[in-house]
Coordinates of C-alpha atoms and ligand atoms in Angstrom, one line a residue:
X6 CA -63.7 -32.4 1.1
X7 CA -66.2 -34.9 2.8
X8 CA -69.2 -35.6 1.1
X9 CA -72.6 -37.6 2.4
X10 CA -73.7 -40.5 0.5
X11 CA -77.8 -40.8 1.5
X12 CA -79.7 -44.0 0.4
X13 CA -83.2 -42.6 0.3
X14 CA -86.5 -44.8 1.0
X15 CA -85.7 -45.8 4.4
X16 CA -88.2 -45.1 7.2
X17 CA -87.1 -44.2 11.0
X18 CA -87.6 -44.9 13.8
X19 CA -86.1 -44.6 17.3
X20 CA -84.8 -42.2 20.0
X21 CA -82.7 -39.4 19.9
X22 CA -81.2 -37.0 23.0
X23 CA -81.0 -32.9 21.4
X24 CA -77.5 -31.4 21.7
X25 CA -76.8 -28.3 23.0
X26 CA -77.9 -24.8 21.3
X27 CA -75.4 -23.7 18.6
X28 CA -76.9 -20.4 18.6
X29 CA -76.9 -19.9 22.4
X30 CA -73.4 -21.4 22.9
X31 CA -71.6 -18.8 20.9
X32 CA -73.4 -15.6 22.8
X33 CA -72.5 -17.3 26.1
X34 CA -69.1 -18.4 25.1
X35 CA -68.4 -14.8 24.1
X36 CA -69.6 -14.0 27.5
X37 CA -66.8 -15.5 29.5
X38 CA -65.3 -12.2 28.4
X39 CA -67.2 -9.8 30.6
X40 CA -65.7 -11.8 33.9
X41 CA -63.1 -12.1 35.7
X42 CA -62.6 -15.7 37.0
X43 CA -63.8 -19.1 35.3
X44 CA -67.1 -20.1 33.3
X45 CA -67.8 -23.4 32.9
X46 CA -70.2 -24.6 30.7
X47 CA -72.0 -27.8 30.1
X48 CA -74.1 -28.8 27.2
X49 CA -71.7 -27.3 24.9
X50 CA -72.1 -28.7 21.0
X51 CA -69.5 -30.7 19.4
X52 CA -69.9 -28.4 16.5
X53 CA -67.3 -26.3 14.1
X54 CA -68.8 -22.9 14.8
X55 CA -68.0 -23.5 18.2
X56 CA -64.8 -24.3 17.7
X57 CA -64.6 -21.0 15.8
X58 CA -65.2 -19.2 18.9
X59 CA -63.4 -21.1 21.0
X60 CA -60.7 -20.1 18.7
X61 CA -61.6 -16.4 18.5
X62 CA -61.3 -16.5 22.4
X63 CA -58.2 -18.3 22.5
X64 CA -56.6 -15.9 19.5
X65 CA -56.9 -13.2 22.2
X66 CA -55.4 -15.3 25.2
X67 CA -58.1 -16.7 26.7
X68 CA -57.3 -20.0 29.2
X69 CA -59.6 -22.9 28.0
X70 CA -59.9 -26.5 28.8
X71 CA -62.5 -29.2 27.7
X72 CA -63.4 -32.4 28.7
X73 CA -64.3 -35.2 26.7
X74 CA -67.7 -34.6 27.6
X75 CA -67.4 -31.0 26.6
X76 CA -67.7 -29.5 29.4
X77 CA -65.9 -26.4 29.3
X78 CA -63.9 -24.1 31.3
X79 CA -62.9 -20.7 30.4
X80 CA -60.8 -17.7 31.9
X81 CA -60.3 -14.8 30.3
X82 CA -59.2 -12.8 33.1
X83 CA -55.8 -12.4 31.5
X84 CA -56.1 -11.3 27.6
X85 CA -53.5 -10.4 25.8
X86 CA -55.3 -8.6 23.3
X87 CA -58.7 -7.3 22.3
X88 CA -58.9 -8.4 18.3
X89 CA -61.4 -10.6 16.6
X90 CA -59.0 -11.9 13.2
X91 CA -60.4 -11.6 10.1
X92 CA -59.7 -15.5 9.2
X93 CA -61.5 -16.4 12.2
X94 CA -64.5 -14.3 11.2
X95 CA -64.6 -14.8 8.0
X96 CA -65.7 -18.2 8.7
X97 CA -68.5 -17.6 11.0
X98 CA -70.0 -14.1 11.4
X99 CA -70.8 -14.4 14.6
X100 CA -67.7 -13.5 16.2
X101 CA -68.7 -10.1 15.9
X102 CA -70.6 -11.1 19.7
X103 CA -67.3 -10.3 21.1
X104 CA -67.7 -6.6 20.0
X105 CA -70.1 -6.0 22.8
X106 CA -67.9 -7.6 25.9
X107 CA -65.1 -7.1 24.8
X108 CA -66.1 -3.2 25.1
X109 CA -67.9 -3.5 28.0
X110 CA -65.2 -5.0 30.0
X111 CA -61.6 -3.4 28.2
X112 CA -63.3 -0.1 26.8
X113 CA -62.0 -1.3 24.1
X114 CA -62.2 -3.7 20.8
X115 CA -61.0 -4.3 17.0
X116 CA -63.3 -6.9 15.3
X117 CA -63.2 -7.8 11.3
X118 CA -66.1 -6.9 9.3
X119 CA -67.6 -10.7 8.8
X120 CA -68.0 -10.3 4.5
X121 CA -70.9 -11.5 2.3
X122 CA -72.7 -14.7 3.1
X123 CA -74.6 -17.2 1.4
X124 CA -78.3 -16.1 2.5
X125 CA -78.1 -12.5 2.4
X126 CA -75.8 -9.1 2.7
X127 CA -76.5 -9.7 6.4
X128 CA -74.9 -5.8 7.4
X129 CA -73.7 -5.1 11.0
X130 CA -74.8 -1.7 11.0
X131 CA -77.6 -2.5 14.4
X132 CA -74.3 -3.8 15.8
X133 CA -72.6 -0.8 15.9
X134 CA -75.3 1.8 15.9
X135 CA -76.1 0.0 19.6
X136 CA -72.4 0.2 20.4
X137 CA -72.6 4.2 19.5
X138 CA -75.2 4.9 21.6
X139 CA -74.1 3.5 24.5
X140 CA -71.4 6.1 24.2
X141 CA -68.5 4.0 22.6
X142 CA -66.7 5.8 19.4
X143 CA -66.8 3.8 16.5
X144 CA -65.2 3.5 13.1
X145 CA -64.8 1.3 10.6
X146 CA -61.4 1.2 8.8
X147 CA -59.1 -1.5 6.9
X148 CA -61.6 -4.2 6.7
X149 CA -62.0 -4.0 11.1
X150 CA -64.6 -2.3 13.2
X151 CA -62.6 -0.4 15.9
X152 CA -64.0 0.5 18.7
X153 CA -63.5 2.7 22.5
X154 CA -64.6 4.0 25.4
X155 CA -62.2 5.4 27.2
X156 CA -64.6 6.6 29.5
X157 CA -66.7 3.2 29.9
X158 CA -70.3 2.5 28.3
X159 CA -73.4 4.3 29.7
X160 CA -76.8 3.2 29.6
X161 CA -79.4 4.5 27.6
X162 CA -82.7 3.4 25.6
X163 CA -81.8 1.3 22.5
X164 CA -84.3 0.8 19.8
X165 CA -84.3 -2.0 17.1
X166 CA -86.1 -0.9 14.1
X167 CA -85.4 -4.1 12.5
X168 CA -85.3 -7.1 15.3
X169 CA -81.6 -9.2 15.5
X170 CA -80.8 -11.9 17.7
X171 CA -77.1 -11.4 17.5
X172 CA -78.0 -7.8 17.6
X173 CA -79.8 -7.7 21.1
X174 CA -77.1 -10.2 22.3
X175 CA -74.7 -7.7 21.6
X176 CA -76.5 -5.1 23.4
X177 CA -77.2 -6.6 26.7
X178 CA -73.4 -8.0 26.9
X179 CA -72.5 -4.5 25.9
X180 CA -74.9 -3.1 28.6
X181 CA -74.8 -5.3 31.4
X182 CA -71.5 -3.5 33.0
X183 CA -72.7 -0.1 31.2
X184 CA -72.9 2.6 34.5
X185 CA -76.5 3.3 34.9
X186 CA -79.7 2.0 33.0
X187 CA -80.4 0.5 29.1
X188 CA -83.8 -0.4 28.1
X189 CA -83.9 -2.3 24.9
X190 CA -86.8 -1.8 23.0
X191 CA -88.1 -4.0 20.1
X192 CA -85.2 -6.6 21.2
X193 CA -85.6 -10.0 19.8
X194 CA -87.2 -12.7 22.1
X195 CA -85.7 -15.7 20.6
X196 CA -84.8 -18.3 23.5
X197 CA -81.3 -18.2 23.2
X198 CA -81.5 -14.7 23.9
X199 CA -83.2 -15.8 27.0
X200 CA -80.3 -18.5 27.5
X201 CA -78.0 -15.8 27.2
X202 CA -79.7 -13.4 29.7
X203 CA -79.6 -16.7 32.3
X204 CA -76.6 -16.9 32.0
X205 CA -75.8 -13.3 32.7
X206 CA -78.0 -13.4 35.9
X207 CA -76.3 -16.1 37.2
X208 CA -73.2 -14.2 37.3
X209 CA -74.6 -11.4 38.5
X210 CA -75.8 -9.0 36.0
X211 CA -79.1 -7.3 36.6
X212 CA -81.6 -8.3 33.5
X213 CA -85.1 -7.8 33.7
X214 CA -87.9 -8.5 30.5
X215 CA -86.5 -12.0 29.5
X216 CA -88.5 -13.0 26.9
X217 CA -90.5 -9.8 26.3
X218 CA -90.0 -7.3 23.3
X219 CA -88.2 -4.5 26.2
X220 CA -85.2 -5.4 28.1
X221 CA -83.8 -3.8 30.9
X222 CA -80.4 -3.7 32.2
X223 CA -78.9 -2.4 35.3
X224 CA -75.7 -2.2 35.4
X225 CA -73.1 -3.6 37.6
X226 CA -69.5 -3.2 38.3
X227 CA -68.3 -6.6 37.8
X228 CA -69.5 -10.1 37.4
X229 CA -68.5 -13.1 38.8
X230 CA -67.4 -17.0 37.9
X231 CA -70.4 -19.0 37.6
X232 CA -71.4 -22.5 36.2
X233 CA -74.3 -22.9 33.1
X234 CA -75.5 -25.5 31.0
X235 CA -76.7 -24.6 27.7
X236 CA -80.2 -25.2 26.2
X237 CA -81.1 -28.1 23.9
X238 CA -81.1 -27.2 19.8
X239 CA -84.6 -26.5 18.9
X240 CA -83.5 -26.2 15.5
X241 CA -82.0 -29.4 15.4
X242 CA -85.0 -30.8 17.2
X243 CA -87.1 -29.2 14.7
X244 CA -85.0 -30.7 12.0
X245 CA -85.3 -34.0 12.6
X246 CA -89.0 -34.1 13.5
X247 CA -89.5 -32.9 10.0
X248 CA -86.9 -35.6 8.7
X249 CA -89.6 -38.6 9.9
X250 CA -92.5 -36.3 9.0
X251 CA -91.1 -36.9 5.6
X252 CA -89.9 -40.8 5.8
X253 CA -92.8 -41.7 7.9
X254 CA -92.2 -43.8 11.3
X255 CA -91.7 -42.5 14.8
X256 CA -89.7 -40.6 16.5
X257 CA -88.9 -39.5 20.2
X258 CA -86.6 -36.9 21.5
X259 CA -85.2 -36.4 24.5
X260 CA -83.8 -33.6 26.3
X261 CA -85.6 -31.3 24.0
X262 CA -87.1 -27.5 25.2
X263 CA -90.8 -28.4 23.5
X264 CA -92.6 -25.1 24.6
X265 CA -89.9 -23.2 22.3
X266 CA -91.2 -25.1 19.4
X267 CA -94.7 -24.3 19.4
X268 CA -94.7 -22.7 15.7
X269 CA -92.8 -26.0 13.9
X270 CA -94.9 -28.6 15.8
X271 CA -98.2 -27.0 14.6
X272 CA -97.1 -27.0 10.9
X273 CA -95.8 -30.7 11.0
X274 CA -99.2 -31.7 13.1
X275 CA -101.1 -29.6 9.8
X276 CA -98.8 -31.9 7.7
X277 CA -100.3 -34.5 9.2
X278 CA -98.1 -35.6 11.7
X279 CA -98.8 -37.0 15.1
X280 CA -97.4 -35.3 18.3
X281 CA -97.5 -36.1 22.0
X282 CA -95.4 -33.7 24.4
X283 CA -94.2 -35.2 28.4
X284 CA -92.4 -32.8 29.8
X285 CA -88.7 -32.7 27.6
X286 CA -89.7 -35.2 25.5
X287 CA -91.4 -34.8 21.9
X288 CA -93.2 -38.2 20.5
X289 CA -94.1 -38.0 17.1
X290 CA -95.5 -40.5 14.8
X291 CA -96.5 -40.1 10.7
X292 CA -98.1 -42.4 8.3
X293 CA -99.9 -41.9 5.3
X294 CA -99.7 -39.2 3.3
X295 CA -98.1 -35.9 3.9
X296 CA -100.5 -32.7 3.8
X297 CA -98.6 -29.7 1.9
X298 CA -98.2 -26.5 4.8
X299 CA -98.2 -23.1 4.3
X300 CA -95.1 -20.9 6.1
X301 CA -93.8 -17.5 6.4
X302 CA -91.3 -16.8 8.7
X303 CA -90.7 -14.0 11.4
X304 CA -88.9 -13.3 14.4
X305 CA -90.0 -15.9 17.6
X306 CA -92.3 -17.0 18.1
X307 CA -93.4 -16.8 14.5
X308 CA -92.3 -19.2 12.6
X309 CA -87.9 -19.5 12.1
X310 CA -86.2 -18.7 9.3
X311 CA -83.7 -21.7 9.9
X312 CA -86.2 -24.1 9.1
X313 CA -87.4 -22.4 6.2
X314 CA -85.2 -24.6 3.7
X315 CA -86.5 -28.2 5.3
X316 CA -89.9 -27.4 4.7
X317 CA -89.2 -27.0 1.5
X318 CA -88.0 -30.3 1.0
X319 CA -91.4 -31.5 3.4
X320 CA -93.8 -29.8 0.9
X321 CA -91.5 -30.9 -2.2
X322 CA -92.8 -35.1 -1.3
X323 CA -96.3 -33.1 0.0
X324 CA -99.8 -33.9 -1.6
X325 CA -100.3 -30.2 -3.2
X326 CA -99.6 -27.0 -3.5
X327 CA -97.9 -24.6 -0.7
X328 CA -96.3 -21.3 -0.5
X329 CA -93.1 -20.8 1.6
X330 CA -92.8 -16.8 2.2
X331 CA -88.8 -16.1 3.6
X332 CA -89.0 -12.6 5.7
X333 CA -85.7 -12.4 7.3
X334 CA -82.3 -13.0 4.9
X335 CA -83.5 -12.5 1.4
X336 CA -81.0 -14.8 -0.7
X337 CA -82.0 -18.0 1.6
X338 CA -83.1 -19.8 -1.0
X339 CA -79.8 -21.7 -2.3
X340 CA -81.2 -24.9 -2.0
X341 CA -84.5 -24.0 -4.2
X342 CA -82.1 -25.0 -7.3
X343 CA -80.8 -28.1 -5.4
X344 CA -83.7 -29.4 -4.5
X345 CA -85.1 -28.9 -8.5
X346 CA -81.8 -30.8 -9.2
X347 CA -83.4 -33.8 -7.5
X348 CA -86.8 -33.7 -9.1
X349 CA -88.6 -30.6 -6.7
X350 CA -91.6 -28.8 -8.4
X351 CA -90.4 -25.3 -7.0
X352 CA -90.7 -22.0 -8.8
X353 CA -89.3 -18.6 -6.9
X354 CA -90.9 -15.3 -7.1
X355 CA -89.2 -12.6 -5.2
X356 CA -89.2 -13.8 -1.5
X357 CA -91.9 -16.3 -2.1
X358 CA -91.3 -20.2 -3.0
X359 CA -94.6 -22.2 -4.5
X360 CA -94.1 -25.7 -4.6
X361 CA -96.2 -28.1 -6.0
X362 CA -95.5 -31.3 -4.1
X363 CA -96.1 -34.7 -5.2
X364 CA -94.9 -38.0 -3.4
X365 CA -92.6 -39.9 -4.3
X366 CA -91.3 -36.8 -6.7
X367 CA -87.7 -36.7 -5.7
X368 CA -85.1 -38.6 -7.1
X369 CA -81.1 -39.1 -6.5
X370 CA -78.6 -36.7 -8.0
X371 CA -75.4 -35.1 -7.1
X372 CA -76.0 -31.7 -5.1
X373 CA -74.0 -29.0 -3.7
X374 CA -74.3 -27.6 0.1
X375 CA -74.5 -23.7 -0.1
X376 CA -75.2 -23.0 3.7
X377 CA -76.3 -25.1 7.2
X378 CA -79.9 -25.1 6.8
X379 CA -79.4 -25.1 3.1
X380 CA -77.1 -28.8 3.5
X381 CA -79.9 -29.9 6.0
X382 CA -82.9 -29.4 3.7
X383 CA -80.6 -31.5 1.2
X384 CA -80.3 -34.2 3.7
X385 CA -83.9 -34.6 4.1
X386 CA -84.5 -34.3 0.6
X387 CA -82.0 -37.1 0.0
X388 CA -83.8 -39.6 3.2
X389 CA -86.5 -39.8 0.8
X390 CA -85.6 -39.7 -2.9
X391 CA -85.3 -42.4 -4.9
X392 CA -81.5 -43.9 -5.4
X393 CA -78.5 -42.6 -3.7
X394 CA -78.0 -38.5 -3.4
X395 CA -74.5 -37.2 -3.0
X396 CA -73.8 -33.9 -1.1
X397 CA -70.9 -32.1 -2.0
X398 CA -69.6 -29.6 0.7
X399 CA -70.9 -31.1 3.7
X400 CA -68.8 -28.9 6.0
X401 CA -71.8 -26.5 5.9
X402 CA -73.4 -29.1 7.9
X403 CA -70.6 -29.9 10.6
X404 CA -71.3 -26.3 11.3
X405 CA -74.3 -26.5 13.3
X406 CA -75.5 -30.3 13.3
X407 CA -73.8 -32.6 16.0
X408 CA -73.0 -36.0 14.3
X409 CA -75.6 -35.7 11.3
X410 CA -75.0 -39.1 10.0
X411 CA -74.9 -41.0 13.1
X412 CA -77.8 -39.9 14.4
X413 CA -80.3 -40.3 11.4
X414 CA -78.6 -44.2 10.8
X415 CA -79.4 -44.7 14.4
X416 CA -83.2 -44.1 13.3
X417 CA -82.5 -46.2 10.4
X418 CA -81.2 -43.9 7.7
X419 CA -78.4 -45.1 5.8
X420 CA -76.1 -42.5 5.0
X421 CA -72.6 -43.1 4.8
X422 CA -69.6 -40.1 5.0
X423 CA -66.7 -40.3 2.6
X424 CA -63.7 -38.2 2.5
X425 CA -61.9 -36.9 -0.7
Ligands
EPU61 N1 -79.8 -7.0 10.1 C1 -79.4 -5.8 9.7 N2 -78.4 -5.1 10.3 C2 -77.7 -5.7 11.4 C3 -78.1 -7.0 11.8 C4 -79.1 -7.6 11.2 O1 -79.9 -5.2 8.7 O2 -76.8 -5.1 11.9 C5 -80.8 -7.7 9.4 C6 -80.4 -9.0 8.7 O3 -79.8 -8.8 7.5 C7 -81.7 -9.8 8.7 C8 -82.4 -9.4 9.9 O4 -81.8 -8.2 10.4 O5 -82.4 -9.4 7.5 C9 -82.3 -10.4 11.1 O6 -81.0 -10.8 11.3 P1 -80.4 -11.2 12.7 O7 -79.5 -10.1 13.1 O8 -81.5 -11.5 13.6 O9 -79.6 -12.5 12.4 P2 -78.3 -12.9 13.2 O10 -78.4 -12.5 14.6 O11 -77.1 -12.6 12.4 C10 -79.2 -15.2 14.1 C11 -78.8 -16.6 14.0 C12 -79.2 -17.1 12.6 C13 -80.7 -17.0 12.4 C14 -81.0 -15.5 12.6 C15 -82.5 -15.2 12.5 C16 -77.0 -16.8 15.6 C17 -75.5 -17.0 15.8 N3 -77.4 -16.8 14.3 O12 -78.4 -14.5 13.1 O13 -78.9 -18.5 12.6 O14 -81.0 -17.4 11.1 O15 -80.6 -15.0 13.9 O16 -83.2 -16.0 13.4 O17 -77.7 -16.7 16.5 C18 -78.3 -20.6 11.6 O18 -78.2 -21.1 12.7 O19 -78.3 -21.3 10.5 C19 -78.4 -19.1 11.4 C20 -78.2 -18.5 10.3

């Protein structure tokens, strides 16, 4: 199992280009499955989840290719079957995105139920009560979800009484070749949701409300082959913005989406931070000391819940006290007892974290990676601790962070990857 090996103390510096959205790569990818004909995607992340669904898609006999560059083309036009595997989803919970097209477009689906997971029970129950409404039978029997519509989906009005990314996702893939009209309500506005509904115009579908808490959805007969290319991370941004925040030195990078940041670059300017925006590119610079920052996080634009776990590790080197408040999954806190491991002042009380930073507080120990935001908060931790950290089950990390290593040591980290 590969482990990273981070000597902390080392400032950075330098440029860096985003990659491509992990979490709007996967509802797009699953959305090659509502055409008939090619998609061909650019910007696609060299990541293992999306190799998961490449795999998911390929496991029911879709036709892929990919370049070196990753630019990829996909046909699913002739599918063999309509079944999402339980060792596929097992390992990444959101293959259930194919529920939703895969009904749409073959009236018909079997998906595993993805099991427990590392920040929370994380249910699927919005999932299926959207399929239900829009007239599909559902049932859930032998560990799978299996769903039909013999007769096709029909629009309707869809409320959310909690808000889910994957959830809306679902919902307008499920909708968009639905006969008649679906107005989400109380859908989620995250940007890759955004991406996805793009996407979805571009080949044709009828969305309206991008970006707005109601979505509607006319729906069409059929869609067509188009070419997209994905958004940049903004959680990988994010994450390495915070990373210099904490070693000091400056940072710009490219290719980046800034206006989707908004809520992350005011809490790293209010930790004292530096930060110039031209058009995709994000300069920031930090010196001195760091100012501990108060977080709760909510739906976007509110502040994200994937970047709750590296600002605990900001506010654990942070002059003072902070509160971190976690709204969405409530077990994300895996790397709370890490980050103690390695010298954190950090005591848990229900959903709400109180840290009591101090520079200069962390120190090098062997740690474990729970989950992907959980292994990058331990990364950060470990850029500026004293000695050498080790990270045990790094794979969490390959998940959703493009070449993790390479790009911090081109700033000036040094962490080195070892295998075994
Ligand atoms: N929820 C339900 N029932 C459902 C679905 C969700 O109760 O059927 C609850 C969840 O348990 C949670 C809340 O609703 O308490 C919100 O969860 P949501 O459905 O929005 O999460 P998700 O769609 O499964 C996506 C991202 C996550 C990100 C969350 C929140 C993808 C592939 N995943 O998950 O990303 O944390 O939204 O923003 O888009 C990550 O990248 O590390 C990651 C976990």
């Amino acid at each position: 199992m590969d482990k990273l090996i981070i000597e902390g103390g080392h400032q950075l510096s330098g440029s860096l280009k985003a990659s491509g959205a992990k979490n709007s790569a996967l509802p797009v990818l699953a959305s090659s499955l509502l055409l008939e004909g090619k998609l061909t995607l650019s910007n696609i992340p060299h990541l293992k989840d999306v190799t998961t669904m490449i795999e998911v898609l390929g496991s029911m006999g879709a036709n892929i290719t990919l370049d070196e560059e990753m630019n990829l083309e996909i046909d699913t036009s002739n599918l063999t079957n309509q079944i999402a595997r339980y060792e596929l989803v097992k390992t990444m919970r959101a293959s259930v995105l194919v529920l939703g097209p895969l009904l749409a477009k073959f009236g018909k689906a079997e998906v595993a139920l993805p099991g427990g997971c590392a920040i929370g029970s994380r249910p699927v129950n919005l999932h299926l009560d959207c399929m239900k409404k829009l007239g599909a039978e559902v049932v859930t029997e032998g560990g799978y979800i299996k769903a039909k519509a013999d007769k096709g989906l029909k629009g309707t009005e869809i409320l959310f009484d909690t808000i889910s990314v994957t959830g809306t996702e679902n919902a307008i893939m499920a909708a968009v070749l639905a006969e008649g009209t679906t107005i989400i309500k109380n859908a989620a506005r995250e940007p890759e949701v955004n991406d996805l509904i793009n996407c979805l115009n571009e080949m044709g579908a009828q969305i309206d409300g991008e970006g707005s808490k109601e979505i509607t959805i006319q729906g069409v007969k059929e869609l067509k082959p188009t070419s997209y290319e994905i958004m940049p991370d903004r959680i990988e941004t994010a994450t390495y913005l915070t990373a210099v925040t904490m070693t000091g030195g400056d940072i710009s990078i490219k290719n980046s989406m800034p206006k989707t940041l908004d809520s992350v670059l005011d809490k790293l300017k209010a930790a004292g931070a530096k930060i110039k925006i031209e058009k995709d590119s994000i300069h920031l610079k930090m010196d001195g000391s760091i100012k501990p920052v108060d977080i709760s996080t909510a739906p976007y634009p509110l502040f994200p819940t994937d970047m709750q776990a590296q600002f605990i590790s900001l506010n654990t080197v942070a002059d003072g006290r902070s509160s971190v408040v976690e709204t969405i999954f409530e077990n994300r806190f895996m790397h709370v007892q890490e980050l103690i491991r390695m010298g954190g002042n950090i005591s848990l009380s229900g959903n709400t974290a109180i840290i009591k930073g101090k520079k200069g507080s962390l120190h090098s120990a062997p740690v474990m990676a729970t989950d992907l935001r959980a292994s990058a908060s331990l990364v950060l931790a470990g850029l500026v601790a004293r000695g050498e950290t080790k990270i045990d089950r790094i794979y969490h990390i390959d998940r959703g962070y493009e070449r993790i290593e390479e790009k911090l040591n081109s700033l000036g980290a040094n962490i080195e990857r070892v295998t075994g």
